[in-house]
Amino acid sequence: MSKRAYFGTDGIRGQANKHPMTAEVALRVGLAAGKLFRSQDERRHLVVIGKDTRLSGYMIEPALVAGLTSVGMDVRLFGPLPTPAVAMMTRSMRADLGIMISASHNNFADNGIKLFGPDGYKLSDEQELKIEALMDEGLQEGLAAPRDLGRVKRIDDAQARYVEIVKATFPRHLNLSGLRIVIDCANGAAYKVAPTALYELGAEVIALGDNPDGTNINEECGSTHPEAMAKMVREYRADIGIALDGDADRLVICDEKGVVVDGDQIMAIIAGAFAKSGGLKGGGVVATVMSNLGLERQLNGLGLSLERTAVGDRYVMQRMREGGFNVGGEQSGHLILSDFSTTGDGLIAALQVLAVMIQTDKPMSALGRQFEPVPQLLENVRFAGGKPLEAKTVKEAIADGESQLNGAGRIVVRASGTEPLIRIMAEGDDPALVKKVVKSIVSAVKAV
């Protein structure tokens, strides 16, 4: 695949007002994506745009709009809305393209642009490369005639529409009455919709991270800082805590004692419940190479498989679509339930866990430990250049480690997609052996 100049593993991302996250690049993205998705028929073409609560959204959104309208695309603006909501609304409003302005769980200084096709799925690598090629054309190419310029409207009820979609994913015969729920919205895109959906389903809601000011998104709150939620759960004696990230496509949960439950355990809870009710498709779950071996053993014990992909939710989704799976995700809490949505949705995943709590009549502490995680150790080694993973000594160290673990563990060694780092992860039943194996591979990488 050609080297990508703008797009990374999840859209275009960077520090606001520095290349590539400038108004000029956003304008070029609007022009290029508009040209690519504007087909040749005579109808009006539509793009929907959502954003999180970052200050720089005020700069990026108008630049995108200028580019899109200048090539004849009509635009509908949602304002602050979760990433999965933008994906859903792209499809439900029959738009040609959906755009989310967000840098997810990063701090406020960063921002990003994610694109969704008319089917609500993230764009393919090929489509992103076509957009990049068009971005480097002159700004005068392919502009619309004065009468054909796009029109822009704000959709005032976008949040209310998403709340109704989310509520409809919760089993109709259940409600949340009697449950006290702490919801941490990370001062991000779900700051209105998440507390509203939980309240309307009957819960007593205690919200935090619901007062964004443009610079406090993900700041000591949300899924990257679950301690704020856990503290609140203990303080208010809540039944469960739910923490979303800045664009609400991932979640972390804590039980009534404040103990944090990660994405692997949440996948086990949901997959187990779906399997029991006959609703699990594909005969198992799709996760990445980083998911704990304990999850794999837990699923195998239920007669289910765990299929592993490269790190990144787009690879998880791709495998789910190929194999007909409806549950997938990452240890980080990025959970995809394809019966309901085309990308990770923290709020919908949380509702499925709440449904299991109610149906089993068990506290979260009894559900949160579906399996004992196998001891896992991850080390990052910075390298100056070259390809350390292709070195004979590194390959030998990995092979030696695998033979020592002898089937009772796993080793994953990969280059980071965003930094000059080699990530070395090993897991196994014997923590001392895991430590020894990682140390040996780290030494081999450093020696290259």
Coordinates of N, CA and C in Angstrom, one line a residue, residues 76-81 89 93 153-162 192:
R76 N -25.2 19.2 6.6 CA -26.0 19.2 7.8 C -25.1 19.1 9.0
L77 N -25.2 20.1 9.9 CA -24.4 20.1 11.1 C -25.1 19.6 12.3
F78 N -24.5 18.7 13.0 CA -25.2 18.1 14.2 C -24.7 18.8 15.5
G79 N -23.6 19.5 15.5 CA -23.0 20.0 16.8 C -22.4 18.8 17.5
P80 N -22.3 18.9 18.9 CA -21.6 17.9 19.7 C -22.4 16.6 19.7
L81 N -21.8 15.5 19.2 CA -22.5 14.2 19.1 C -21.5 13.1 19.0
M89 N -26.3 8.2 11.8 CA -27.1 9.2 11.1 C -26.7 9.4 9.6
M93 N -29.9 9.2 7.4 CA -30.3 10.4 6.7 C -30.0 10.3 5.2
K153 N -27.3 23.5 6.8 CA -28.4 23.7 7.8 C -27.9 23.0 9.1
R154 N -28.4 23.5 10.2 CA -28.1 22.8 11.5 C -29.2 21.9 11.8
I155 N -28.9 20.7 12.2 CA -30.0 19.7 12.6 C -30.2 19.8 14.2
D156 N -31.2 20.5 14.6 CA -31.4 20.8 16.0 C -31.7 19.6 16.9
D157 N -32.3 18.6 16.2 CA -32.8 17.4 17.0 C -31.9 16.2 16.9
A158 N -30.6 16.4 16.5 CA -29.7 15.3 16.3 C -29.5 14.5 17.6
Q159 N -29.3 15.2 18.7 CA -29.1 14.5 19.9 C -30.3 13.7 20.4
A160 N -31.5 14.3 20.2 CA -32.7 13.6 20.6 C -32.9 12.3 19.7
R161 N -32.5 12.4 18.4 CA -32.7 11.3 17.6 C -31.8 10.1 18.0
Y162 N -30.5 10.5 18.4 CA -29.6 9.5 18.9 C -30.0 8.8 20.2
K192 N -24.4 15.4 26.9 CA -25.9 15.5 27.0 C -26.6 14.2 26.8

